Tab-separated table of C-alpha atoms in Angstrom:
chain	number	residue	atom	x	y	z
A	1017	MET	CA	111.600	92.670	68.930
A	1018	ARG	CA	107.905	93.605	68.654
A	1019	GLY	CA	106.173	92.791	71.923
A	1020	LYS	CA	109.147	90.900	73.353
A	1021	PHE	CA	108.563	92.421	76.793
A	1022	ALA	CA	104.778	92.665	76.686
A	1023	ALA	CA	103.222	92.083	80.103
A	1024	PHE	CA	99.786	90.975	78.811
A	1025	SER	CA	98.260	89.419	75.728
A	1026	GLU	CA	96.912	91.573	72.920
A	1027	GLU	CA	93.477	90.086	73.613
A	1028	GLU	CA	93.466	91.376	77.185
A	1029	HIS	CA	94.516	94.846	76.077
A	1030	ARG	CA	91.867	94.962	73.364
A	1031	ALA	CA	89.183	93.935	75.862
A	1032	ARG	CA	90.261	96.788	78.133
A	1033	LEU	CA	90.139	99.222	75.218
A	1034	GLN	CA	86.626	98.073	74.366
A	1035	GLN	CA	85.581	98.783	77.934
A	1036	ALA	CA	87.024	102.292	77.708
A	1037	ARG	CA	85.152	102.838	74.451
A	1038	ARG	CA	81.870	101.799	76.055
A	1039	LEU	CA	82.454	104.282	78.859
A	1040	LEU	CA	83.224	107.061	76.382
A	1041	LYS	CA	80.021	106.391	74.447
A	1042	GLU	CA	77.986	106.434	77.654
A	1043	GLN	CA	79.317	109.946	78.301
A	1044	GLY	CA	78.731	111.127	74.747
A	1045	ILE	CA	82.460	111.397	74.025
A	1046	ASP	CA	83.713	110.573	70.543
A	1047	HIS	CA	87.504	110.545	70.901
A	1048	CYS	CA	90.228	110.091	73.499
A	1049	ILE	CA	93.777	111.425	73.715
A	1050	SER	CA	95.077	109.453	76.678
A	1051	MET	CA	98.347	110.833	78.041
A	1052	ALA	CA	98.589	109.325	81.542
A	1053	PRO	CA	101.380	106.702	81.489
A	1054	GLU	CA	99.235	104.330	83.573
A	1055	SER	CA	96.617	104.355	80.811
A	1056	LEU	CA	99.158	103.971	78.026
A	1057	PHE	CA	100.366	100.824	79.773
A	1058	TYR	CA	96.963	99.476	80.802
A	1059	TYR	CA	95.266	99.930	77.434
A	1060	GLY	CA	98.160	100.049	75.003
A	1061	GLY	CA	100.815	97.952	76.743
A	1062	TYR	CA	103.357	100.754	76.304
A	1063	ASP	CA	105.748	100.785	79.269
A	1064	SER	CA	107.574	104.088	79.682
A	1065	TRP	CA	107.946	106.694	82.434
A	1066	VAL	CA	109.017	109.572	80.165
A	1067	SER	CA	105.675	111.407	80.063
A	1068	VAL	CA	107.221	113.687	82.671
A	1069	ASN	CA	109.365	115.388	80.037
A	1070	SER	CA	108.244	114.047	76.654
A	1071	PRO	CA	104.511	114.144	75.812
A	1072	GLN	CA	103.130	110.825	74.599
A	1073	ALA	CA	99.613	109.585	73.965
A	1074	LEU	CA	97.326	106.745	72.988
A	1075	ILE	CA	94.767	108.229	70.600
A	1076	PHE	CA	91.581	106.384	69.631
A	1077	SER	CA	87.930	106.917	68.787
A	1078	ALA	CA	84.915	105.597	70.641
A	1079	ASP	CA	84.028	103.606	67.534
A	1080	GLU	CA	85.887	100.651	66.088
A	1081	GLY	CA	89.276	101.351	64.595
A	1082	GLU	CA	92.908	100.854	65.448
A	1083	PRO	CA	94.468	103.133	68.091
A	1084	THR	CA	97.638	105.139	67.550
A	1085	ILE	CA	100.548	105.697	69.894
A	1086	ILE	CA	102.464	108.934	69.399
A	1087	LEU	CA	105.739	109.487	71.251
A	1088	ARG	CA	109.148	111.090	71.104
A	1089	ASP	CA	111.461	109.484	68.525
A	1090	THR	CA	113.996	108.672	71.255
A	1091	ASP	CA	111.553	106.156	72.718
A	1092	LEU	CA	110.362	104.239	69.645
A	1093	SER	CA	112.064	101.013	70.671
A	1094	LEU	CA	110.352	101.128	74.083
A	1095	ALA	CA	106.972	101.007	72.367
A	1096	TYR	CA	108.063	98.323	69.943
A	1097	GLU	CA	109.243	96.032	72.751
A	1098	SER	CA	106.183	96.399	74.980
A	1099	SER	CA	103.073	97.475	73.032
A	1100	TRP	CA	100.612	95.537	70.875
A	1101	VAL	CA	99.571	98.708	69.019
A	1102	LYS	CA	100.545	98.569	65.338
A	1103	ASP	CA	100.320	102.271	64.477
A	1104	ILE	CA	103.205	103.832	66.381
A	1105	ARG	CA	104.398	107.271	65.326
A	1106	SER	CA	107.042	109.694	66.567
A	1107	TYR	CA	107.999	113.358	66.678
A	1108	ARG	CA	111.208	115.298	67.211
A	1109	LEU	CA	111.337	117.224	70.482
A	1110	MET	CA	112.116	120.954	70.156
A	1111	PHE	CA	111.379	120.922	66.421
A	1112	ASP	CA	107.871	119.547	65.832
A	1113	ASP	CA	104.484	121.027	66.756
A	1114	ILE	CA	103.516	118.326	69.251
A	1115	PRO	CA	100.001	119.582	70.131
A	1116	GLY	CA	99.327	119.992	66.412
A	1117	ILE	CA	100.488	116.428	65.719
A	1118	PHE	CA	98.250	115.033	68.480
A	1119	ALA	CA	95.262	116.974	67.146
A	1120	GLY	CA	96.022	115.903	63.576
A	1121	ILE	CA	95.949	112.225	64.527
A	1122	ALA	CA	92.602	112.733	66.267
A	1123	ARG	CA	91.238	114.370	63.113
A	1124	GLU	CA	92.429	111.399	61.053
A	1125	LYS	CA	90.161	109.325	63.279
A	1126	GLY	CA	87.153	111.536	62.550
A	1127	LEU	CA	87.407	114.385	65.057
A	1128	ARG	CA	85.602	117.465	63.778
A	1129	GLY	CA	84.153	118.875	66.979
A	1130	GLY	CA	82.299	117.338	69.888
A	1131	LYS	CA	84.135	116.102	72.971
A	1132	VAL	CA	87.655	114.779	73.437
A	1133	ALA	CA	88.578	112.846	76.594
A	1134	ILE	CA	91.931	113.691	78.197
A	1135	GLU	CA	93.219	112.886	81.712
A	1136	THR	CA	93.629	116.541	82.625
A	1137	GLN	CA	94.488	115.714	86.258
A	1138	SER	CA	97.563	113.732	85.239
A	1139	TYR	CA	100.996	115.264	85.754
A	1140	ALA	CA	101.624	114.122	82.153
A	1141	VAL	CA	99.431	117.024	80.990
A	1142	PRO	CA	101.202	120.159	82.258
A	1143	HIS	CA	99.215	123.382	82.119
A	1144	ALA	CA	101.075	124.987	79.211
A	1145	PHE	CA	100.838	121.862	77.068
A	1146	GLY	CA	97.171	121.444	77.934
A	1147	LEU	CA	96.413	124.984	76.795
A	1148	ALA	CA	98.296	124.464	73.541
A	1149	LEU	CA	96.520	121.171	72.916
A	1150	ALA	CA	93.139	122.768	73.594
A	1151	ARG	CA	93.875	125.419	70.955
A	1152	ALA	CA	94.990	122.780	68.473
A	1153	LEU	CA	91.787	120.773	69.032
A	1154	GLU	CA	89.340	123.666	68.593
A	1155	PRO	CA	86.387	123.640	68.186
A	1156	ALA	CA	86.346	120.310	70.046
A	1157	GLU	CA	85.694	120.443	73.798
A	1158	ILE	CA	88.150	118.788	76.189
A	1159	VAL	CA	86.511	116.655	78.889
A	1160	ASP	CA	88.439	115.417	81.930
A	1161	ALA	CA	88.683	111.635	81.687
A	1162	THR	CA	91.029	110.977	84.606
A	1163	VAL	CA	88.457	108.963	86.542
A	1164	LEU	CA	86.754	107.473	83.478
A	1165	MET	CA	90.016	105.994	82.189
A	1166	GLY	CA	91.131	104.939	85.662
A	1167	MET	CA	88.026	103.178	86.963
A	1168	PRO	CA	88.376	100.011	84.808
A	1169	ARG	CA	91.744	99.410	86.493
A	1170	LEU	CA	90.102	98.876	89.885
A	1171	ILE	CA	88.937	95.310	89.189
A	1172	LYS	CA	91.960	93.127	88.638
A	1173	SER	CA	92.093	90.244	86.168
A	1174	PRO	CA	93.767	86.927	87.077
A	1175	ALA	CA	96.865	87.998	85.130
A	1176	GLU	CA	97.011	91.279	87.056
A	1177	MET	CA	96.620	89.468	90.372
A	1178	ALA	CA	99.565	87.249	89.464
A	1179	TYR	CA	101.756	90.333	89.033
A	1180	LEU	CA	100.489	91.827	92.296
A	1181	ARG	CA	101.339	88.638	94.176
A	1182	LYS	CA	104.808	88.648	92.651
A	1183	ALA	CA	105.228	92.301	93.618
A	1184	ALA	CA	104.239	91.363	97.162
A	1185	THR	CA	107.117	88.864	97.323
A	1186	TYR	CA	109.524	91.653	96.425
A	1187	ALA	CA	108.068	93.886	99.139
A	1188	GLN	CA	108.337	90.986	101.578
A	1189	ALA	CA	112.065	90.822	100.826
A	1190	GLY	CA	112.267	94.489	101.774
A	1191	LEU	CA	110.308	93.950	104.973
A	1192	ASP	CA	112.535	91.026	105.939
A	1193	ALA	CA	115.600	93.200	105.322
A	1194	ALA	CA	114.145	95.948	107.534
A	1195	ARG	CA	113.718	93.478	110.387
A	1196	GLN	CA	117.317	92.319	110.029
A	1197	ALA	CA	118.861	95.769	109.710
A	1198	LEU	CA	116.829	97.862	112.171
A	1199	LYS	CA	118.882	98.512	115.282
A	1200	PRO	CA	120.101	101.471	117.331
A	1201	GLY	CA	123.022	103.157	115.610
A	1202	ILE	CA	121.967	102.693	112.005
A	1203	SER	CA	120.959	105.755	110.013
A	1204	GLU	CA	117.587	106.004	108.323
A	1205	ILE	CA	119.312	106.252	104.927
A	1206	ALA	CA	121.392	103.146	105.565
A	1207	LEU	CA	118.270	101.282	106.660
A	1208	ALA	CA	116.461	102.341	103.486
A	1209	ALA	CA	119.440	101.129	101.454
A	1210	GLU	CA	119.095	97.643	102.947
A	1211	ILE	CA	115.380	97.582	102.096
A	1212	GLU	CA	115.788	98.823	98.544
A	1213	ASN	CA	118.752	96.595	97.810
A	1214	ALA	CA	116.820	93.535	99.013
A	1215	MET	CA	113.838	94.339	96.778
A	1216	ARG	CA	115.981	94.942	93.709
A	1217	ARG	CA	117.925	91.737	94.316
A	1218	ALA	CA	114.630	89.862	94.613
A	1219	GLY	CA	113.633	91.139	91.158
A	1220	SER	CA	111.598	94.285	91.734
A	1221	ASP	CA	111.097	96.919	89.072
A	1222	TYR	CA	111.503	100.575	90.167
A	1223	TRP	CA	108.823	102.043	92.438
A	1224	SER	CA	106.745	105.162	91.872
A	1225	ILE	CA	107.095	106.812	95.294
A	1226	PRO	CA	110.334	107.097	97.297
A	1227	THR	CA	110.782	104.781	100.242
A	1228	GLU	CA	109.075	106.410	103.213
A	1229	LEU	CA	110.875	105.819	106.496
A	1230	ALA	CA	110.919	107.973	109.621
A	1231	GLY	CA	111.824	107.186	113.220
A	1232	GLY	CA	111.976	108.648	116.705
A	1233	GLU	CA	111.153	112.353	116.807
A	1234	ARG	CA	110.592	112.224	113.023
A	1235	SER	CA	107.934	109.500	113.287
A	1236	ALA	CA	105.122	112.081	113.253
A	1237	GLY	CA	105.980	112.790	109.602
A	1238	GLY	CA	103.549	110.601	107.696
A	1239	HIS	CA	105.298	110.979	104.341
A	1240	GLY	CA	108.793	111.339	105.762
A	1241	THR	CA	111.623	110.013	103.599
A	1242	PRO	CA	114.837	108.789	105.249
A	1243	ARG	CA	117.455	111.261	106.432
A	1244	ASP	CA	120.914	110.821	107.935
A	1245	ARG	CA	119.387	110.708	111.412
A	1246	ILE	CA	120.736	107.898	113.597
A	1247	ILE	CA	118.089	105.594	115.044
A	1248	GLU	CA	118.154	105.442	118.826
A	1249	ARG	CA	117.152	102.699	121.234
A	1250	GLY	CA	113.394	102.632	121.788
A	1251	ASP	CA	112.560	104.581	118.609
A	1252	LEU	CA	109.411	103.757	116.720
A	1253	VAL	CA	110.236	103.550	113.007
A	1254	HIS	CA	107.552	103.379	110.349
A	1255	PHE	CA	108.020	102.152	106.793
A	1256	GLU	CA	106.105	102.423	103.548
A	1257	PHE	CA	107.592	101.019	100.347
A	1258	ALA	CA	106.473	98.954	97.360
A	1259	GLY	CA	107.634	95.949	95.437
A	1260	VAL	CA	106.882	96.208	91.720
A	1261	ALA	CA	106.238	93.595	89.036
A	1262	ALA	CA	105.341	94.716	85.495
A	1263	ARG	CA	104.424	98.146	86.959
A	1264	TYR	CA	101.997	96.582	89.473
A	1265	HIS	CA	102.742	97.819	92.983
A	1266	ALA	CA	102.259	96.029	96.308
A	1267	THR	CA	102.957	98.301	99.257
A	1268	ALA	CA	104.319	97.167	102.605
A	1269	ILE	CA	103.367	99.362	105.574
A	1270	HIS	CA	104.659	98.616	109.053
A	1271	THR	CA	105.826	100.216	112.296
A	1272	MET	CA	108.538	98.572	114.395
A	1273	ALA	CA	110.483	99.531	117.492
A	1274	ALA	CA	114.279	99.487	117.745
A	1275	GLY	CA	114.330	98.121	121.260
A	1276	GLU	CA	111.709	98.547	123.963
A	1277	PRO	CA	109.736	101.777	123.324
A	1278	SER	CA	108.045	104.095	125.801
A	1279	LYS	CA	104.706	103.220	127.370
A	1280	ARG	CA	103.091	106.065	125.423
A	1281	ALA	CA	104.443	104.747	122.128
A	1282	ARG	CA	102.962	101.337	122.874
A	1283	GLU	CA	99.600	102.903	123.730
A	1284	VAL	CA	99.459	104.904	120.505
A	1285	TYR	CA	100.501	101.911	118.424
A	1286	GLU	CA	97.780	99.763	119.989
A	1287	VAL	CA	95.117	102.339	119.114
A	1288	GLY	CA	96.372	102.306	115.523
A	1289	ARG	CA	96.301	98.516	115.435
A	1290	GLN	CA	92.709	98.492	116.670
A	1291	SER	CA	91.798	101.090	114.038
A	1292	LEU	CA	93.232	98.950	111.260
A	1293	ALA	CA	91.419	95.848	112.513
A	1294	ALA	CA	88.087	97.665	112.795
A	1295	GLY	CA	88.369	99.054	109.273
A	1296	ILE	CA	89.260	95.681	107.779
A	1297	LYS	CA	86.305	94.077	109.539
A	1298	ALA	CA	83.948	96.532	107.802
A	1299	ILE	CA	85.152	95.635	104.301
A	1300	HIS	CA	82.969	93.341	102.203
A	1301	PRO	CA	81.444	93.380	98.718
A	1302	GLY	CA	78.866	96.166	98.607
A	1303	ALA	CA	80.360	98.123	101.522
A	1304	ASN	CA	80.431	101.895	101.155
A	1305	VAL	CA	83.909	103.369	101.589
A	1306	THR	CA	82.612	106.045	103.977
A	1307	ASP	CA	81.297	103.359	106.333
A	1308	ILE	CA	84.656	101.597	106.236
A	1309	GLU	CA	86.591	104.687	107.280
A	1310	GLU	CA	84.034	105.523	109.951
A	1311	ALA	CA	84.491	102.036	111.415
A	1312	SER	CA	88.266	102.494	111.446
A	1313	LEU	CA	87.875	105.731	113.416
A	1314	GLU	CA	85.743	104.321	116.236
A	1315	PRO	CA	88.693	102.999	118.323
A	1316	VAL	CA	90.625	106.199	117.656
A	1317	ARG	CA	87.821	108.433	118.875
A	1318	ALA	CA	87.256	106.193	121.895
A	1319	ALA	CA	90.910	106.752	122.839
A	1320	GLY	CA	90.544	110.524	122.475
A	1321	LEU	CA	92.868	110.638	119.463
A	1322	GLY	CA	90.374	111.592	116.761
A	1323	ASP	CA	92.346	114.690	115.799
A	1324	ALA	CA	95.469	112.581	115.257
A	1325	ALA	CA	93.905	110.511	112.444
A	1326	VAL	CA	94.669	112.771	109.483
A	1327	MET	CA	95.129	110.290	106.596
A	1328	ARG	CA	92.471	108.618	104.474
A	1329	PHE	CA	92.046	104.987	105.525
A	1330	GLY	CA	92.858	103.561	102.111
A	1331	TYR	CA	93.102	103.833	98.331
A	1332	GLY	CA	93.300	101.633	95.257
A	1333	ILE	CA	96.622	100.434	93.891
A	1334	GLY	CA	97.893	98.598	90.828
A	1335	VAL	CA	99.598	100.020	87.725
A	1336	ALA	CA	101.713	103.043	88.605
A	1337	TYR	CA	104.407	105.395	87.370
A	1338	PRO	CA	106.175	108.208	89.210
A	1339	PRO	CA	105.248	110.327	91.049
A	1340	ILE	CA	102.298	108.368	92.539
A	1341	TRP	CA	100.908	104.862	92.895
A	1342	LEU	CA	97.281	105.689	93.755
A	1343	GLU	CA	94.300	104.551	91.685
A	1344	PRO	CA	90.859	106.295	91.681
A	1345	LEU	CA	89.469	104.178	94.543
A	1346	GLN	CA	89.311	106.309	97.705
A	1347	ILE	CA	88.455	104.487	100.941
A	1348	SER	CA	87.568	107.642	102.757
A	1349	ARG	CA	84.781	109.864	103.954
A	1350	GLY	CA	83.795	112.235	101.185
A	1351	SER	CA	83.699	109.435	98.648
A	1352	ASN	CA	80.683	107.291	97.808
A	1353	GLN	CA	82.377	104.332	96.148
A	1354	ILE	CA	81.343	100.721	96.704
A	1355	MET	CA	83.713	97.832	97.312
A	1356	GLU	CA	83.737	94.983	94.793
A	1357	VAL	CA	85.432	91.606	94.510
A	1358	GLY	CA	88.633	92.006	92.528
A	1359	MET	CA	89.685	95.318	94.047
A	1360	VAL	CA	93.213	95.691	95.438
A	1361	PHE	CA	93.956	98.494	97.852
A	1362	VAL	CA	96.317	99.918	100.445
A	1363	LEU	CA	94.988	100.333	103.983
A	1364	HIS	CA	96.758	102.341	106.633
A	1365	ALA	CA	95.858	103.337	110.161
A	1366	TYR	CA	97.862	106.485	110.803
A	1367	LEU	CA	98.149	108.515	113.998
A	1368	GLN	CA	100.146	111.736	114.125
A	1369	LEU	CA	100.939	113.478	117.402
A	1370	VAL	CA	103.137	116.368	116.289
A	1371	ASP	CA	103.479	117.953	119.732
A	1372	GLU	CA	104.665	114.640	121.158
A	1373	GLN	CA	106.951	113.957	118.160
A	1374	LEU	CA	105.286	110.589	117.841
A	1375	GLY	CA	103.537	108.842	114.983
A	1376	ILE	CA	102.648	105.354	113.790
A	1377	ILE	CA	101.353	103.884	110.560
A	1378	GLN	CA	100.187	100.309	110.208
A	1379	GLY	CA	98.624	98.424	107.315
A	1380	GLY	CA	99.602	97.042	103.929
A	1381	THR	CA	98.178	95.962	100.580
A	1382	TYR	CA	94.971	93.929	100.531
A	1383	ALA	CA	92.694	92.249	97.979
A	1384	LEU	CA	88.952	91.762	98.246
A	1385	THR	CA	88.354	88.205	97.054
A	1386	GLU	CA	85.350	85.902	97.052
A	1387	ASN	CA	86.707	84.532	100.333
A	1388	GLY	CA	87.004	87.930	102.009
A	1389	VAL	CA	89.853	90.380	102.628
A	1390	GLU	CA	93.321	88.970	101.951
A	1391	MET	CA	96.515	90.764	102.960
A	1392	LEU	CA	99.099	90.527	100.181
A	1393	ILE	CA	101.897	92.289	102.072
A	1394	GLY	CA	102.417	94.526	105.092
A	1395	GLY	CA	102.595	94.554	108.844
A	1396	GLY	CA	98.875	94.133	109.285
A	1397	ASP	CA	96.917	93.733	112.490
A	1398	VAL	CA	99.689	92.548	114.812
A	1399	ALA	CA	101.111	93.482	118.198
A	1400	LEU	CA	103.961	95.994	118.135
A	1401	GLU	CA	107.071	94.321	116.748
A	1402	VAL	CA	110.192	95.048	118.790
A	1403	VAL	CA	113.491	94.126	117.165
């Protein structure tokens, strides 16, 4: 049973852990209590979503030594079937002192004071638990390691790329289903059902964000989830959903029209399409993310719609658990990150005209390869699709 459903080799996981250790040492940090489920999977191979209600952690030192996974006893078999880590321990919820157990394991590994890295921005570390853990770790100082632990995930290995390409095939099944099912008279919920059913039938794992789908007067809602609204002839309908393979997400983003739309809808869509194309053109190894977003905004500003572009242009994607699928890469003004070969990211040109009850979003999931920018899945830079 041990490792029967492991997604990667032990060697790949150990290499990732060594990278994390190097980063910790560079920051003068001696120990790590990693609680974000993305990190538990990426470094420890442990596949489980239950951090939302049952604290779990991968605990290790910056020096050599075996890591420890600590989790709720209910989930022992999940670690056995997916993780390479040999030292797996458990606690009983509602009975055991969980912060004390976490701190005790860290002390076994040499913690006496100094700094302890924890992803304090993760939803897996709720405020009350974080306070209790801080007390249990005293006099050690907790240092936020959300970005430190997440940055190594930005450059994908060949094995990771294989999962992302498989995830893209699942998302493609969903996009194909959307094209077949979108028509006047269908409800948004029924349309979402066709998409989700197609992805599951194709083999997709569960996704970390609900299917986003909004049409007609709801299309200005960028993160709108489907309602029982009936789609009408001429409605613009935008979609955002992900196929998932071994927790690696590939997101399809597309706007389509259910019959011939209004002239204004076509105009707004075309501006969004030009924005997406301009942003993609600015992406290359060494490009600054601020310059990329600025390039994507040039067509929007030229059309007098600068105030309607309210989303970041892009973000990194890969391993994910609910409630998000974003990685630390931010393709946006306000960030100073540099693009590198091996990065995988979502791009979206989004325009929101609330007063006109009109919005579009166009893009998809892309990889920066040695040959340039490759779209893995999505609508991409295409003329408005009318079905």
